[in-house]
Amino acid sequence: MSVRVKTQPLTAEAFAPFGDVIEASGSVDKLINQGRCERYHNRAKLDFVDGEAGISIFKSEVFSLPLSIEMMERHPEGSQAFLPLSDKPFLVVVAPDEGGKPGAPLAFITQPGQGVNYHRGVWHGVLTPLHEPGLFAVVDRIGTGPNLEEHWFTEEVILHE
Amino acid sequence: MSVRVKTQPLTAEAFAPFGDVIEASGSVDKLINQGRCERYHNRAKLDFVDGEAGISIFKSEVFSLPLSIEMMERHPEGSQAFLPLSDKPFLVVVAPDEGGKPGAPLAFITQPGQGVNYHRGVWHGVLTPLHEPGLFAVVDRIGTGPNLEEHWFTEEVILHE
């Protein structure tokens, strides 16, 4: 048995149950720098238990579609934001929780200028850039103690265009 | 009278008195995702008074060299990190404090994959991308109350290659 999941363009609306799309969209919140810069203010729900926000860099191998994924994970202690240091699309895989396991996965493809913030405890796939350089700034929990749950699928999950 | 400042490549060492260069450099702190991703952990000193970290998007006009700057600013209540959502270089201008005013400015040009974090209270220029799309994720203080000091130069400050 295998499950096939068709990728879709990432939109804030479709992603809302899982987290925030971080992008220059909607109304500008403030014009700064003598009108030369638009500020879209506080666009991600950062949420950390027993820890605080920090900025790290992730440098990942590159993946391509169709892609078979074996595992999804979640972080019970904190939200996790991925901000691409390039204008290249990446793949964002999330699932609702169903009794402590991921339910049916959804797969999104980002557009240039989009980052994502997974809300605390949301099931998601590992980082899957689709193009070089696979480089991201990550805003997540800096703290001690375990903060990772993994679910390994017993059936094949294939993401496709 | 005018002051001319020659730009230099951004390095962590030269920038250290002012903040952090956020990049995939030095030793990898952790291999994650079954060895497919490198984590460079907690590479910026986030520091907020009476507020907390948030992620905003800045979309700025584009500038070019030589560039005359009229003002520098600082944020007494918090650090401020700029993470480019592209691989395009941007200009980073900082100055040491001299009696409550910026001293001699330094100007750096970033390389692809570099972000910066201005430490709390450091004098810096406004956001000056050198190429489209001028789009950045910004991690700075979300809080109430004033958090901006400006210094307007009485002499011309020209940044050049």
GROMACS .gro file of C-alpha atoms in nm:
model
  322
    1MET     CA    1   0.000   0.000   0.000
    2SER     CA    2   0.116   0.350  -0.071
    3VAL     CA    3  -0.030   0.695  -0.015
    4ARG     CA    4   0.012   0.952  -0.288
    5VAL     CA    5  -0.001   1.323  -0.200
    6LYS     CA    6  -0.023   1.591  -0.467
    7THR     CA    7   0.171   1.910  -0.391
    8GLN     CA    8  -0.011   2.243  -0.397
    9PRO     CA    9   0.102   2.607  -0.391
   10LEU     CA   10   0.155   2.739  -0.038
   11THR     CA   11  -0.105   2.990   0.077
   12ALA     CA   12  -0.160   3.140   0.420
   13GLU     CA   13  -0.520   3.022   0.418
   14ALA     CA   14  -0.449   2.656   0.342
   15PHE     CA   15  -0.157   2.652   0.586
   16ALA     CA   16  -0.340   2.826   0.873
   17PRO     CA   17  -0.427   2.508   1.070
   18PHE     CA   18  -0.057   2.423   1.087
   19GLY     CA   19   0.126   2.753   1.118
   20ASP     CA   20   0.210   3.087   0.962
   21VAL     CA   21   0.323   3.175   0.612
   22ILE     CA   22   0.581   3.450   0.665
   23GLU     CA   23   0.563   3.681   0.364
   24ALA     CA   24   0.505   4.039   0.252
   25SER     CA   25   0.132   4.005   0.204
   26GLY     CA   26  -0.185   4.182   0.306
   27SER     CA   27  -0.172   4.535   0.440
   28VAL     CA   28   0.161   4.694   0.523
   29ASP     CA   29   0.170   4.745   0.899
   30LYS     CA   30   0.412   5.037   0.898
   31LEU     CA   31   0.620   5.241   0.656
   32ILE     CA   32   0.970   5.298   0.793
   33ASN     CA   33   1.302   5.449   0.679
   34GLN     CA   34   1.146   5.769   0.543
   35GLY     CA   35   0.892   5.571   0.349
   36ARG     CA   36   1.147   5.353   0.171
   37CYS     CA   37   1.071   5.029   0.353
   38GLU     CA   38   0.753   4.837   0.430
   39ARG     CA   39   0.727   4.655   0.764
   40TYR     CA   40   0.495   4.353   0.784
   41HIS     CA   41   0.492   4.328   1.160
   42ASN     CA   42   0.513   4.020   1.381
   43ARG     CA   43   0.388   3.765   1.130
   44ALA     CA   44   0.462   3.441   1.317
   45LYS     CA   45   0.330   3.298   1.642
   46LEU     CA   46   0.648   3.213   1.833
   47ASP     CA   47   0.569   2.980   2.121
   48PHE     CA   48   0.835   2.823   2.341
   49VAL     CA   49   0.801   2.614   2.656
   50ASP     CA   50   1.094   2.622   2.897
   51GLY     CA   51   1.328   2.788   2.649
   52GLU     CA   52   1.357   3.090   2.425
   53ALA     CA   53   1.388   3.196   2.062
   54GLY     CA   54   1.721   3.163   1.884
   55ILE     CA   55   1.844   3.184   1.526
   56SER     CA   56   2.028   2.890   1.372
   57ILE     CA   57   2.132   2.805   1.017
   58PHE     CA   58   2.029   2.478   0.850
   59LYS     CA   59   2.215   2.362   0.540
   60SER     CA   60   2.035   2.070   0.382
   61GLU     CA   61   2.077   1.831   0.095
   62VAL     CA   62   1.845   1.899  -0.197
   63PHE     CA   63   1.547   1.677  -0.283
   64SER     CA   64   1.330   1.632  -0.591
   65LEU     CA   65   0.977   1.519  -0.672
   66PRO     CA   66   0.840   1.260  -0.670
   67LEU     CA   67   0.968   1.209  -0.316
   68SER     CA   68   0.901   0.921  -0.081
   69ILE     CA   69   0.900   1.026   0.284
   70GLU     CA   70   0.942   0.777   0.566
   71MET     CA   71   0.896   0.994   0.871
   72MET     CA   72   0.728   1.303   1.013
   73GLU     CA   73   0.822   1.479   1.334
   74ARG     CA   74   0.696   1.736   1.581
   75HIS     CA   75   0.840   1.954   1.853
   76PRO     CA   76   0.621   1.957   2.166
   77GLU     CA   77   0.826   2.234   2.327
   78GLY     CA   78   0.833   2.494   2.053
   79SER     CA   79   0.737   2.651   1.723
   80GLN     CA   80   0.990   2.637   1.439
   81ALA     CA   81   1.027   2.889   1.158
   82PHE     CA   82   1.213   2.828   0.830
   83LEU     CA   83   1.332   3.134   0.640
   84PRO     CA   84   1.503   3.053   0.308
   85LEU     CA   85   1.825   3.249   0.241
   86SER     CA   86   1.746   3.228  -0.130
   87ASP     CA   87   1.448   3.282  -0.358
   88LYS     CA   88   1.425   2.911  -0.438
   89PRO     CA   89   1.108   2.711  -0.362
   90PHE     CA   90   1.104   2.442  -0.096
   91LEU     CA   91   0.864   2.168  -0.004
   92VAL     CA   92   0.655   2.198   0.315
   93VAL     CA   93   0.485   1.883   0.445
   94VAL     CA   94   0.242   1.892   0.737
   95ALA     CA   95  -0.029   1.672   0.884
   96PRO     CA   96  -0.306   1.707   1.142
   97ASP     CA   97  -0.264   1.506   1.459
   98GLU     CA   98  -0.480   1.197   1.486
   99GLY     CA   99  -0.449   1.035   1.825
  100GLY     CA  100  -0.081   1.108   1.866
  101LYS     CA  101   0.013   1.021   1.506
  102PRO     CA  102   0.012   1.222   1.185
  103GLY     CA  103  -0.310   1.197   0.984
  104ALA     CA  104  -0.328   1.251   0.608
  105PRO     CA  105  -0.027   1.463   0.501
  106LEU     CA  106  -0.052   1.781   0.294
  107ALA     CA  107   0.236   1.900   0.078
  108PHE     CA  108   0.295   2.261  -0.025
  109ILE     CA  109   0.545   2.426  -0.257
  110THR     CA  110   0.661   2.771  -0.152
  111GLN     CA  111   0.703   3.072  -0.376
  112PRO     CA  112   0.996   3.317  -0.364
  113GLY     CA  113   0.971   3.535  -0.054
  114GLN     CA  114   0.779   3.284   0.156
  115GLY     CA  115   0.895   3.134   0.484
  116VAL     CA  116   0.692   2.918   0.720
  117ASN     CA  117   0.648   2.887   1.093
  118TYR     CA  118   0.525   2.551   1.223
  119HIS     CA  119   0.319   2.603   1.534
  120ARG     CA  120   0.428   2.416   1.846
  121GLY     CA  121   0.346   2.047   1.825
  122VAL     CA  122   0.248   2.038   1.456
  123TRP     CA  123   0.351   1.728   1.261
  124HIS     CA  124   0.582   1.819   0.973
  125GLY     CA  125   0.833   1.665   0.738
  126VAL     CA  126   1.204   1.730   0.764
  127LEU     CA  127   1.353   2.020   0.571
  128THR     CA  128   1.321   1.949   0.198
  129PRO     CA  129   1.465   2.220  -0.026
  130LEU     CA  130   1.409   2.156  -0.395
  131HIS     CA  131   1.709   2.359  -0.516
  132GLU     CA  132   2.057   2.460  -0.413
  133PRO     CA  133   2.181   2.612  -0.184
  134GLY     CA  134   1.945   2.446   0.069
  135LEU     CA  135   2.025   2.720   0.317
  136PHE     CA  136   1.776   2.845   0.578
  137ALA     CA  137   1.768   3.061   0.886
  138VAL     CA  138   1.566   2.878   1.151
  139VAL     CA  139   1.400   3.044   1.449
  140ASP     CA  140   1.325   2.778   1.705
  141ARG     CA  141   1.354   2.688   2.070
  142ILE     CA  142   1.690   2.713   2.238
  143GLY     CA  143   1.659   2.510   2.555
  144THR     CA  144   1.752   2.188   2.725
  145GLY     CA  145   1.567   1.858   2.737
  146PRO     CA  146   1.403   1.654   2.461
  147ASN     CA  147   1.191   1.836   2.205
  148LEU     CA  148   1.141   1.583   1.928
  149GLU     CA  149   0.882   1.317   1.852
  150GLU     CA  150   0.915   1.108   1.536
  151HIS     CA  151   0.657   0.899   1.356
  152TRP     CA  152   0.786   0.645   1.103
  153PHE     CA  153   0.532   0.541   0.843
  154THR     CA  154   0.455   0.174   0.789
  155GLU     CA  155   0.322   0.248   0.442
  156GLU     CA  156   0.493   0.436   0.161
  157VAL     CA  157   0.408   0.809   0.137
  158ILE     CA  158   0.488   0.958  -0.202
  159LEU     CA  159   0.472   1.331  -0.271
  160HIS     CA  160   0.429   1.424  -0.634
  161GLU     CA  161   0.363   1.722  -0.860
  162MET     CA  162   3.324   6.850   0.439
  163SER     CA  163   3.243   6.494   0.355
  164VAL     CA  164   3.345   6.158   0.495
  165ARG     CA  165   3.417   5.879   0.250
  166VAL     CA  166   3.384   5.516   0.366
  167LYS     CA  167   3.512   5.228   0.154
  168THR     CA  168   3.299   4.913   0.169
  169GLN     CA  169   3.461   4.584   0.269
  170PRO     CA  170   3.347   4.220   0.254
  171LEU     CA  171   3.149   4.116   0.561
  172THR     CA  172   3.333   3.880   0.795
  173ALA     CA  173   3.237   3.760   1.140
  174GLU     CA  174   3.568   3.883   1.280
  175ALA     CA  175   3.541   4.240   1.152
  176PHE     CA  176   3.173   4.258   1.250
  177ALA     CA  177   3.217   4.112   1.601
  178PRO     CA  178   3.219   4.447   1.789
  179PHE     CA  179   2.876   4.524   1.643
  180GLY     CA  180   2.692   4.196   1.621
  181ASP     CA  181   2.675   3.850   1.471
  182VAL     CA  182   2.718   3.732   1.115
  183ILE     CA  183   2.456   3.457   1.078
  184GLU     CA  184   2.594   3.203   0.831
  185ALA     CA  185   2.687   2.838   0.783
  186SER     CA  186   3.048   2.875   0.893
  187GLY     CA  187   3.289   2.711   1.132
  188SER     CA  188   3.215   2.370   1.278
  189VAL     CA  189   2.875   2.213   1.225
  190ASP     CA  190   2.708   2.192   1.566
  191LYS     CA  191   2.484   1.897   1.486
  192LEU     CA  192   2.393   1.669   1.197
  193ILE     CA  193   2.015   1.618   1.178
  194ASN     CA  194   1.761   1.454   0.948
  195GLN     CA  195   1.953   1.127   0.915
  196GLY     CA  196   2.269   1.312   0.831
  197ARG     CA  197   2.115   1.509   0.546
  198CYS     CA  198   2.114   1.849   0.716
  199GLU     CA  199   2.373   2.051   0.904
  200ARG     CA  200   2.262   2.259   1.201
  201TYR     CA  201   2.468   2.566   1.294
  202HIS     CA  202   2.314   2.623   1.631
  203ASN     CA  203   2.208   2.947   1.798
  204ARG     CA  204   2.432   3.184   1.604
  205ALA     CA  205   2.291   3.520   1.716
  206LYS     CA  206   2.279   3.693   2.053
  207LEU     CA  207   1.911   3.785   2.086
  208ASP     CA  208   1.866   4.042   2.361
  209PHE     CA  209   1.536   4.212   2.437
  210VAL     CA  210   1.438   4.447   2.719
  211ASP     CA  211   1.071   4.453   2.813
  212GLY     CA  212   0.958   4.263   2.505
  213GLU     CA  213   1.021   3.943   2.315
  214ALA     CA  214   1.143   3.808   1.982
  215GLY     CA  215   0.916   3.820   1.679
  216ILE     CA  216   0.954   3.769   1.306
  217SER     CA  217   0.857   4.046   1.065
  218ILE     CA  218   0.912   4.100   0.694
  219PHE     CA  219   1.081   4.413   0.559
  220LYS     CA  220   1.045   4.501   0.194
  221SER     CA  221   1.278   4.783   0.101
  222GLU     CA  222   1.367   4.998  -0.195
  223VAL     CA  223   1.697   4.910  -0.356
  224PHE     CA  224   2.007   5.130  -0.328
  225SER     CA  225   2.335   5.154  -0.519
  226LEU     CA  226   2.691   5.267  -0.453
  227PRO     CA  227   2.819   5.529  -0.415
  228LEU     CA  228   2.556   5.604  -0.153
  229SER     CA  229   2.524   5.912   0.064
  230ILE     CA  230   2.369   5.837   0.403
  231GLU     CA  231   2.219   6.107   0.620
  232MET     CA  232   2.128   5.915   0.933
  233MET     CA  233   2.215   5.624   1.156
  234GLU     CA  234   1.992   5.471   1.422
  235ARG     CA  235   2.000   5.237   1.718
  236HIS     CA  236   1.750   5.038   1.922
  237PRO     CA  237   1.818   5.066   2.297
  238GLU     CA  238   1.559   4.798   2.378
  239GLY     CA  239   1.664   4.516   2.150
  240SER     CA  240   1.885   4.335   1.904
  241GLN     CA  241   1.776   4.323   1.540
  242ALA     CA  242   1.855   4.047   1.290
  243PHE     CA  243   1.825   4.078   0.911
  244LEU     CA  244   1.790   3.756   0.714
  245PRO     CA  245   1.776   3.807   0.335
  246LEU     CA  246   1.509   3.602   0.155
  247SER     CA  247   1.736   3.594  -0.149
  248ASP     CA  248   2.100   3.527  -0.225
  249LYS     CA  249   2.163   3.891  -0.316
  250PRO     CA  250   2.422   4.102  -0.131
  251PHE     CA  251   2.319   4.391   0.089
  252LEU     CA  252   2.501   4.676   0.251
  253VAL     CA  253   2.558   4.676   0.628
  254VAL     CA  254   2.663   5.002   0.792
  255VAL     CA  255   2.762   5.022   1.158
  256ALA     CA  256   2.949   5.259   1.387
  257PRO     CA  257   3.092   5.249   1.737
  258ASP     CA  258   2.927   5.473   1.991
  259GLU     CA  259   3.116   5.788   2.081
  260GLY     CA  260   2.950   5.976   2.363
  261GLY     CA  261   2.597   5.899   2.250
  262LYS     CA  262   2.663   5.956   1.880
  263PRO     CA  263   2.796   5.728   1.605
  264GLY     CA  264   3.173   5.744   1.557
  265ALA     CA  265   3.345   5.660   1.229
  266PRO     CA  266   3.113   5.435   1.023
  267LEU     CA  267   3.216   5.101   0.872
  268ALA     CA  268   3.042   4.960   0.566
  269PHE     CA  269   3.025   4.591   0.478
  270ILE     CA  270   2.893   4.404   0.174
  271THR     CA  271   2.739   4.065   0.251
  272GLN     CA  272   2.787   3.747   0.053
  273PRO     CA  273   2.512   3.499  -0.039
  274GLY     CA  274   2.402   3.307   0.270
  275GLN     CA  275   2.493   3.578   0.521
  276GLY     CA  276   2.254   3.750   0.757
  277VAL     CA  277   2.343   3.989   1.037
  278ASN     CA  278   2.225   4.052   1.390
  279TYR     CA  279   2.289   4.397   1.533
  280HIS     CA  280   2.345   4.376   1.904
  281ARG     CA  281   2.119   4.584   2.124
  282GLY     CA  282   2.208   4.952   2.112
  283VAL     CA  283   2.452   4.933   1.818
  284TRP     CA  284   2.445   5.225   1.573
  285HIS     CA  285   2.355   5.107   1.223
  286GLY     CA  286   2.230   5.236   0.893
  287VAL     CA  287   1.880   5.169   0.767
  288LEU     CA  288   1.821   4.860   0.553
  289THR     CA  289   2.007   4.903   0.223
  290PRO     CA  290   1.964   4.611  -0.017
  291LEU     CA  291   2.172   4.646  -0.333
  292HIS     CA  292   1.945   4.430  -0.551
  293GLU     CA  293   1.585   4.331  -0.594
  294PRO     CA  294   1.373   4.196  -0.428
  295GLY     CA  295   1.486   4.386  -0.113
  296LEU     CA  296   1.303   4.131   0.099
  297PHE     CA  297   1.418   4.031   0.448
  298ALA     CA  298   1.293   3.842   0.749
  299VAL     CA  299   1.368   4.047   1.058
  300VAL     CA  300   1.392   3.910   1.410
  301ASP     CA  301   1.359   4.197   1.652
  302ARG     CA  302   1.181   4.316   1.962
  303ILE     CA  303   0.804   4.299   1.977
  304GLY     CA  304   0.700   4.528   2.259
  305THR     CA  305   0.554   4.860   2.347
  306GLY     CA  306   0.722   5.192   2.408
  307PRO     CA  307   0.990   5.378   2.212
  308ASN     CA  308   1.287   5.178   2.084
  309LEU     CA  309   1.453   5.410   1.833
  310GLU     CA  310   1.725   5.673   1.851
  311GLU     CA  311   1.830   5.853   1.535
  312HIS     CA  312   2.143   6.054   1.464
  313TRP     CA  313   2.137   6.284   1.162
  314PHE     CA  314   2.479   6.372   1.024
  315THR     CA  315   2.577   6.734   0.977
  316GLU     CA  316   2.843   6.634   0.723
  317GLU     CA  317   2.801   6.420   0.414
  318VAL     CA  318   2.882   6.050   0.458
  319ILE     CA  319   2.949   5.873   0.129
  320LEU     CA  320   2.985   5.497   0.105
  321HIS     CA  321   3.175   5.374  -0.199
  322GLU     CA  322   3.324   5.059  -0.350
   0.00000   0.00000   0.00000
